Each structure stands twice: as structure tokens, then as C-alpha cells.
Coordinates of C-alpha atoms and ligand atoms in Angstrom, one line a residue:
X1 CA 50.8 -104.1 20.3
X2 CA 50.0 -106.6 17.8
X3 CA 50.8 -103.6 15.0
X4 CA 54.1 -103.6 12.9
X5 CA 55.0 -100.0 11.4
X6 CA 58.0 -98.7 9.8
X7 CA 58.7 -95.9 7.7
X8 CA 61.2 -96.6 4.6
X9 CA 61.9 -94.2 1.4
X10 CA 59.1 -92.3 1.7
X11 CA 56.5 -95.1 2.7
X12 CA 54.7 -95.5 6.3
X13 CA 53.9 -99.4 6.3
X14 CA 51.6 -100.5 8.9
X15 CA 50.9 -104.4 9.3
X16 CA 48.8 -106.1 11.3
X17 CA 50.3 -108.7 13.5
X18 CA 48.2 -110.6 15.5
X19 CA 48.0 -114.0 13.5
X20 CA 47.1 -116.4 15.9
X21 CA 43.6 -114.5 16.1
X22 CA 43.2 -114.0 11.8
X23 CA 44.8 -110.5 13.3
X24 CA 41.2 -109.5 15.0
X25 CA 41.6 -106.0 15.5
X26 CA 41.5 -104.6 19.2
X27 CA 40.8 -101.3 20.6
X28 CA 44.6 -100.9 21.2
X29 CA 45.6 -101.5 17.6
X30 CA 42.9 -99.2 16.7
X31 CA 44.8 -96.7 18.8
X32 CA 47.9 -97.5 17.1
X33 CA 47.1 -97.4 13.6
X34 CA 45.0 -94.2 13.9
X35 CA 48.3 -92.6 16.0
X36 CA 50.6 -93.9 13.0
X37 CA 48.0 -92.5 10.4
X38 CA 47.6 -88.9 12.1
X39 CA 51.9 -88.8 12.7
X40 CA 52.2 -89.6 8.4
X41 CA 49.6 -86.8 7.5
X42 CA 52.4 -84.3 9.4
X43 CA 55.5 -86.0 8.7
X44 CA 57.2 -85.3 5.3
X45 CA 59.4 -87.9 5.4
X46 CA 55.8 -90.1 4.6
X47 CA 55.0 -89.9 0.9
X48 CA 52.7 -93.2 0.6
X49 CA 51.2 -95.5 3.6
X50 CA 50.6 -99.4 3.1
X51 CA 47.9 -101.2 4.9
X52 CA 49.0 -105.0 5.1
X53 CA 47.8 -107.6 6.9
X54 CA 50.2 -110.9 7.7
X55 CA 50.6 -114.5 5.4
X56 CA 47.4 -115.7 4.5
X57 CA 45.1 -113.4 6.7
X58 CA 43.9 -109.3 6.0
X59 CA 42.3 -109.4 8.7
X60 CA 39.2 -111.2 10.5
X61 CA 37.6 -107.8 11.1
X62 CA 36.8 -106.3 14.9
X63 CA 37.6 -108.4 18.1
X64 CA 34.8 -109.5 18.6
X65 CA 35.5 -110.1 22.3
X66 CA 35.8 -106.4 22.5
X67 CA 32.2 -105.6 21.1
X68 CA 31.1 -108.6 23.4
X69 CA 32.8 -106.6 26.5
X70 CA 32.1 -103.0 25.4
X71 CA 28.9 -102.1 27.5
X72 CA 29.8 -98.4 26.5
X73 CA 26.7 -98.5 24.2
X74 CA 28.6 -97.0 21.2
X75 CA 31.3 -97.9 18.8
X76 CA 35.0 -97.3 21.2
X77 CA 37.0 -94.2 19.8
X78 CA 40.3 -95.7 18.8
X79 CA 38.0 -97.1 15.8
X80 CA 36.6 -94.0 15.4
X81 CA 40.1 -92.4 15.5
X82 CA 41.4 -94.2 13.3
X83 CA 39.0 -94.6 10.3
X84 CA 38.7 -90.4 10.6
X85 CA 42.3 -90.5 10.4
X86 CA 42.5 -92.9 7.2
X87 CA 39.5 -90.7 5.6
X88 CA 41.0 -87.2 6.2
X89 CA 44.8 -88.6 5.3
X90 CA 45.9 -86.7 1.6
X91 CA 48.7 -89.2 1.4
X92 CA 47.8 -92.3 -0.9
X93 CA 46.9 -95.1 1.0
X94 CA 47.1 -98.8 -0.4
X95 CA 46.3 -101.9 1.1
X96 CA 47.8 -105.4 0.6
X97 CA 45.2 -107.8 0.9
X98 CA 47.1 -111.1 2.1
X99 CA 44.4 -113.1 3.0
X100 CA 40.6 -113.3 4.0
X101 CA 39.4 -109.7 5.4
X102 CA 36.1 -109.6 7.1
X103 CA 33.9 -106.6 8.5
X104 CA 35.8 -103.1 9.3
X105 CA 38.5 -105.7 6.8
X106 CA 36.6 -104.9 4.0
X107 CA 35.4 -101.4 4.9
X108 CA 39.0 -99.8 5.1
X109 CA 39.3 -101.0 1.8
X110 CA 36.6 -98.6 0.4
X111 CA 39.0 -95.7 1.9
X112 CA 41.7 -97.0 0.4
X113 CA 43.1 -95.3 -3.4
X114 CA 44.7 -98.9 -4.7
X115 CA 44.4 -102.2 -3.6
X116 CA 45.8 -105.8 -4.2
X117 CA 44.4 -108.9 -3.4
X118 CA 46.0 -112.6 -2.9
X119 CA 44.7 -115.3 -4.8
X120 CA 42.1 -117.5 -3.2
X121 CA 41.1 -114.6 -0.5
X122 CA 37.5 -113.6 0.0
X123 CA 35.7 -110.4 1.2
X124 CA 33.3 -110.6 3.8
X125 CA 30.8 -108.3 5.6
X126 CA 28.6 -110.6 7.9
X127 CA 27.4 -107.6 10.1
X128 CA 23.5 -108.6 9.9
X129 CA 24.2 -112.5 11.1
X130 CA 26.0 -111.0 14.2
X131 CA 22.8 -108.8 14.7
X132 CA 24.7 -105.9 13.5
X133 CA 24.8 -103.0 10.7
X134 CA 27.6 -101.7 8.1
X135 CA 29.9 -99.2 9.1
X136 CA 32.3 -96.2 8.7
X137 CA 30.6 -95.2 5.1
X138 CA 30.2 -98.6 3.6
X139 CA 26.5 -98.3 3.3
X140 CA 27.2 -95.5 1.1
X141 CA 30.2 -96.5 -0.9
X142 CA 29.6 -100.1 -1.4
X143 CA 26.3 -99.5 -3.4
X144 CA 27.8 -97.0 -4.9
X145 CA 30.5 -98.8 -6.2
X146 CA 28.8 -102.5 -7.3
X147 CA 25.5 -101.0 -7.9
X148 CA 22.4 -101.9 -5.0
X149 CA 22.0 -105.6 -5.7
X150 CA 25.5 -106.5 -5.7
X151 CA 26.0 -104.2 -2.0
X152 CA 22.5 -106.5 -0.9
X153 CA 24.5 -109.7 -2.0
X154 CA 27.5 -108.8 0.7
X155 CA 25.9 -106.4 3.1
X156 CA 22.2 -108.3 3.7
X157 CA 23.2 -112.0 3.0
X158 CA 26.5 -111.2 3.9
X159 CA 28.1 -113.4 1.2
X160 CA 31.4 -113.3 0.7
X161 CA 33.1 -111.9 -2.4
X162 CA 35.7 -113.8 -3.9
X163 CA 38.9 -112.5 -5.8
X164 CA 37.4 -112.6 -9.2
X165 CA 34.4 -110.8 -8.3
X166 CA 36.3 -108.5 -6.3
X167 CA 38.6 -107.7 -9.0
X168 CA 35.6 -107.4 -11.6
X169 CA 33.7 -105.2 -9.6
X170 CA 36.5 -102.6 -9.6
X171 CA 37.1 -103.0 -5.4
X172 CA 40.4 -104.0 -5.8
X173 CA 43.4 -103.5 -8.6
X174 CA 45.1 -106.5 -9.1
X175 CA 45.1 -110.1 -7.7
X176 CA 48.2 -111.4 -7.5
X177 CA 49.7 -114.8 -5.6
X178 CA 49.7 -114.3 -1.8
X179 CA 53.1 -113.9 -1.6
X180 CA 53.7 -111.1 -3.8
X181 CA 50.8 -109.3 -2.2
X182 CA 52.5 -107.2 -0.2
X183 CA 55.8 -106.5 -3.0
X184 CA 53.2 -105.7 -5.6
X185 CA 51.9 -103.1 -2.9
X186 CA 55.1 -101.5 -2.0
X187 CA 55.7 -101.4 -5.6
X188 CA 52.7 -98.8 -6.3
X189 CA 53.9 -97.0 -2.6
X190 CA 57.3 -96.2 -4.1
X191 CA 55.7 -95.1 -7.0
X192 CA 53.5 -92.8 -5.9
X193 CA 56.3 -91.8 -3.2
X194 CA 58.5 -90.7 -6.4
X195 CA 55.6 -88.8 -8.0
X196 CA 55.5 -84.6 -7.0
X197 CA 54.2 -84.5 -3.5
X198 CA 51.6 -81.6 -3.6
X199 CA 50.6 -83.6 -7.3
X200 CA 49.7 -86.5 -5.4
X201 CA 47.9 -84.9 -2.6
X202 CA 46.4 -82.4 -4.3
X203 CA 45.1 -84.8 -7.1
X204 CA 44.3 -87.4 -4.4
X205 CA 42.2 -84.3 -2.3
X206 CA 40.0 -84.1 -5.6
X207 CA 39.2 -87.6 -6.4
X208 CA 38.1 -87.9 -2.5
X209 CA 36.1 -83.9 -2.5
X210 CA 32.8 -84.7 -4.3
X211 CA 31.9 -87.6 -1.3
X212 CA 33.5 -85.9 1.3
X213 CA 30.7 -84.7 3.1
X214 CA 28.2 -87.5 2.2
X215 CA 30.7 -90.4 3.6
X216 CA 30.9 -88.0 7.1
X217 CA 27.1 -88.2 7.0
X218 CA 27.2 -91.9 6.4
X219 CA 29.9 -92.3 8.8
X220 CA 27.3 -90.1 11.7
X221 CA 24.0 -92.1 10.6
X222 CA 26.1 -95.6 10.5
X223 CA 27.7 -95.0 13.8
X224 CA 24.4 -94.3 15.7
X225 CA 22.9 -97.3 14.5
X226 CA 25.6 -99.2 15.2
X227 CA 25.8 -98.4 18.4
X228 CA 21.9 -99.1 19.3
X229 CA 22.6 -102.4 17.4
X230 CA 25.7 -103.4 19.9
X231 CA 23.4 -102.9 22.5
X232 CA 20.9 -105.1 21.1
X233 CA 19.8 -108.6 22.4
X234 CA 20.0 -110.1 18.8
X235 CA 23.4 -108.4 18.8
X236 CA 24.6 -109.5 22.2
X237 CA 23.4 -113.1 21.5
X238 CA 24.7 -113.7 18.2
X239 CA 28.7 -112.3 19.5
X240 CA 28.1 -115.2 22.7
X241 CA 27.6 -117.5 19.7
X242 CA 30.6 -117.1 18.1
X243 CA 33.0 -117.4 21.3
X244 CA 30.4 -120.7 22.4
X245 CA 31.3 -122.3 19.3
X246 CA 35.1 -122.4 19.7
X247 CA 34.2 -123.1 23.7
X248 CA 36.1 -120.1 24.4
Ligands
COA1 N1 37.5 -111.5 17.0 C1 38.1 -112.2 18.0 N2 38.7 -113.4 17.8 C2 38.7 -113.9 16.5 C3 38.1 -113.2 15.4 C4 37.4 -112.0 15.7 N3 36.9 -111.2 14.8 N4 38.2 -113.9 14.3 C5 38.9 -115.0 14.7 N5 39.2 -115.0 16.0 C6 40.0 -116.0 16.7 C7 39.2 -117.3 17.0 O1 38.4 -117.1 18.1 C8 40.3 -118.3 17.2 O2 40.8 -118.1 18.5 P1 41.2 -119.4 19.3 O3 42.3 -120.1 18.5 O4 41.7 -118.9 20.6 O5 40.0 -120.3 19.4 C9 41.4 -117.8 16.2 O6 41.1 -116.4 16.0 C10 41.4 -118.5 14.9 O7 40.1 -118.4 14.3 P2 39.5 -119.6 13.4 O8 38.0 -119.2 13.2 O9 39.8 -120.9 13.9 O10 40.3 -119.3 12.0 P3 39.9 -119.8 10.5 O11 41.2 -119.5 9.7 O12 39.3 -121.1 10.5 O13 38.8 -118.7 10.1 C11 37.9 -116.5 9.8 C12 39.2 -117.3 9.9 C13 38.3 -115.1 9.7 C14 37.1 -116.9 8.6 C15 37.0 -116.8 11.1 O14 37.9 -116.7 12.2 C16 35.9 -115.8 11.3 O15 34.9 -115.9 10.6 N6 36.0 -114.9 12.3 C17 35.0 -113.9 12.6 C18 35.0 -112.8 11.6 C19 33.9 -111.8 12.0 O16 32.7 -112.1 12.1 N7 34.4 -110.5 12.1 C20 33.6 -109.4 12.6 C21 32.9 -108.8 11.4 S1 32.0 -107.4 12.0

């Protein structure tokens, strides 16, 4: 499945395994991380969920051989599923950044309550070179977290953010050596897993309310035009590109 979860004291941890491809995510892992995400916001036995990705790599973002095949003319549902399921989850979510993350990578981040990042990684969202637009709210958040020009830098040019910057900018906690990515995020898990439950959730509920409603309209416009962009010859040609590159 290409998805690693267990659940230990209190903390879901979900991982993406799928190396050999900089763990490209695939409709089917979408499936499975959005199931494991909607089983923790009913289980009690999950306190805290951890996002990681494998040594050296977050995550290279969508397979792109699944937009390249997807002739559905929208965005599939298991992404869908699953980044409603990590924005209506009350449980703290924290992602260790091992590595590189690219596209939805970076997004999921902007859902996430804490984050840590491994020396050396970047942050990239390249959507307009592959003909494409942001998604699932980052249009709205990223702005509204660096301020427009910064958001321009990464979302228009599409130039990746290093740690510093990251870190500066408030997008992530810490950056730490890769190795003690993911320990430094299990750290904070059992933290918040030892912290009075309906504290944390309720606490976490507020933090999220005031956006609520404008990330879901963000999250509606973004997916439209995402959609019509898939479609798109610019789109269509730039995803061929990639795959002609490698000779795949
Ligand atoms: N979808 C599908 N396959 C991907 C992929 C993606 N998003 N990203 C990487 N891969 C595959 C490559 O095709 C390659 O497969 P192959 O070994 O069968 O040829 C393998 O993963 C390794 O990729 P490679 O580019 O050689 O690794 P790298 O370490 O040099 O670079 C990245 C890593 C993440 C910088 C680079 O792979 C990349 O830019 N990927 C595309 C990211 C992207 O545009 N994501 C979508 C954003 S919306």
C-alpha cells in the first residue's frame, strides 16, 4: 500500500513508504491515509497523529502518472477524502518533514498544528510549471501566512523554500538533523497525547474555527479550477514532460 500506520501510546503514526518514487502519492495511499485519519477522529485510543514521510524524502507530492491518467476531469476522491479528513480531524496533527516535500507535500503542511523540518530540505509548490493551480486551501493560507509576495515567490515562480526560510516564516517549528526528524515529532505527539483530551481538542477546535469556513470555500473554488486546469492542454503537456524526461 505503500502507507505505514501504527498506533502506539496514544499516537496514530502514518508514514509514507514508497521511496523508490520520493514516496509520490497515489490514489490508493490517498485512500489509506484519509481511512486511517477518519478511524483516529473515532478511536480514543488516538490522542495525537504523526505525518512522516521516509529518510531523506517528505514526499515528492501527487503521482504524477495518476493526474497524467486521470481523464475523470476533476481532482480523484481519495485526495479529496483525505485532506477533508485531515481538516475536520480535532486531534493534533504533526508532521515530520524528512526530506524534500513538493505540491499536496507542502499543502498538508498548512493543515498541520506543529511541524519539523530536516536540515537541507526544501518546500516546493511547482503547480503553475505543470500547467496547474494550488490546492486544498493553500491559496488562502499560504498568503495568509508569509504575506502576498512571499505566497507569489512559491506559488507563481514556484521557488522552493528552503529550511531557514521555512523556519523564519513561521511554516514550520523546528529544523532539526534528518535523522531526529521524526523523534523530535513523536516527542511533541506524546506530549500532546499526555495533555487532557477534550483540552486539546477543544483548544485545537478554536485555533482552527475563525478559517473554518473560508479554507472550505478555498478548498470548493481551488478544486474547480483545478480540475478545468488537469484537463488543460498546457496541463496535459507539461505532466508528458516530466515522464519524457526520465524516458519513462
Ligand atoms: N509522481 C510520480 N513519480 C515521481 C514523482 C511524482 N510526483 N516524483 C518522483 N517520481 C519518480 C521519478 O519518476 C523516478 O522514477 P524512476 O526511478 O522510475 O525514473 C523516481 O521517482 C525518482 O525521482 P528522481 O526525480 O530521480 O528523484 P530525485 O531525488 O532526483 O528528485 C524530486 C526528487 C522530488 C525533486 C523530483 O523527483 C521531482 O521534482 N518530482 C516531481 C515533483 C512534482 O512535480 N510533484 C507534483 C507537484 S503538484
Amino acid at each position: 500500500m505503500a502507507i505505514d500506520t501504527t498506533i502506539r501510546d496514544g499516537v496514530l503514526s502514518i508514514a509514507f513508504a514508497r521511496p523508490e518514487k520520493r514516496n509520490a502519492i497515489t490514489t490508493a495511499m490517498y485512500a489509506a491515509m484519509g481511512a486511517a485519519l477518519r478511524g483516529a477522529a473515532t478511536d480514543d485510543a488516538v490522542r495525537a497523529v504523526v505525518v512522516a514521510g521516509s529518510p531523506g524524502v517528505f514526499t515528492a507530492g501527487n503521482d504524477l502518472g495518476d493526474f497524467l491518467a486521470n481523464t475523470s476531469g476533476g481532482l480523484a476522491l481519495p485526495i479529496a477524502h483525505f485532506m477533508d479528513a485531515l481538516v475536520d480531524l480535532d486531534k493534533p496533527v504533526i508532521a515530520a518533514v524528512t526530506g524534500p516535500a513538493v505540491g499536496i507535500g507542502v499543502t498538508l503542511l498548512l493543515h498541520c498544528d506543529l511541524a519539523y523540518l530536516a536540515e537541507g530540505a526544501t518546500l516546493a509548490m511547482p503547480f503553475v510549471a505543470l500547467g496547474l493551480v494550488p490546492e486544498f486551501g493553500s491559496s488562502y493560507l499560504l498568503p495568509q501566512r508569509l504575506g502576498h509576495a512571499r505566497a507569489a515567490q512559491c506559488l507563481l515562480l514556484g521557488e522552493p523554500m528552503d529550511a531557514a526560510a521555512a523556519l523564519a516564516v513561521g511554516l514550520v517549528n523546528a529544523v532539526v538533523p534528518p535523522a531526529a526528524v521524526v523523534e523530535r515529532a513523536m516527542q511533541a505527539a506524546a506530549r500532546l497525547a499526555a495533555l487532557p483530551t477534550g483540552a486539546v481538542q477543544a483548544s485545537k477546535r478554536l485555533l482552527r474555527e475563525p478559517q473554518r469556513e473560508a479554507i472550505r470555500r478555498a478548498i470548493r473554488t481551488e478544486t474547480e479550477a483545478f480540475g478545468a486546469r488537469l484537463r488543460s492542454p498546457e496541463a496535459r503537456a507539461a505532466l508528458r514532460a516530466f515522464f519524457e524526461r526520465r524516458g519513462t
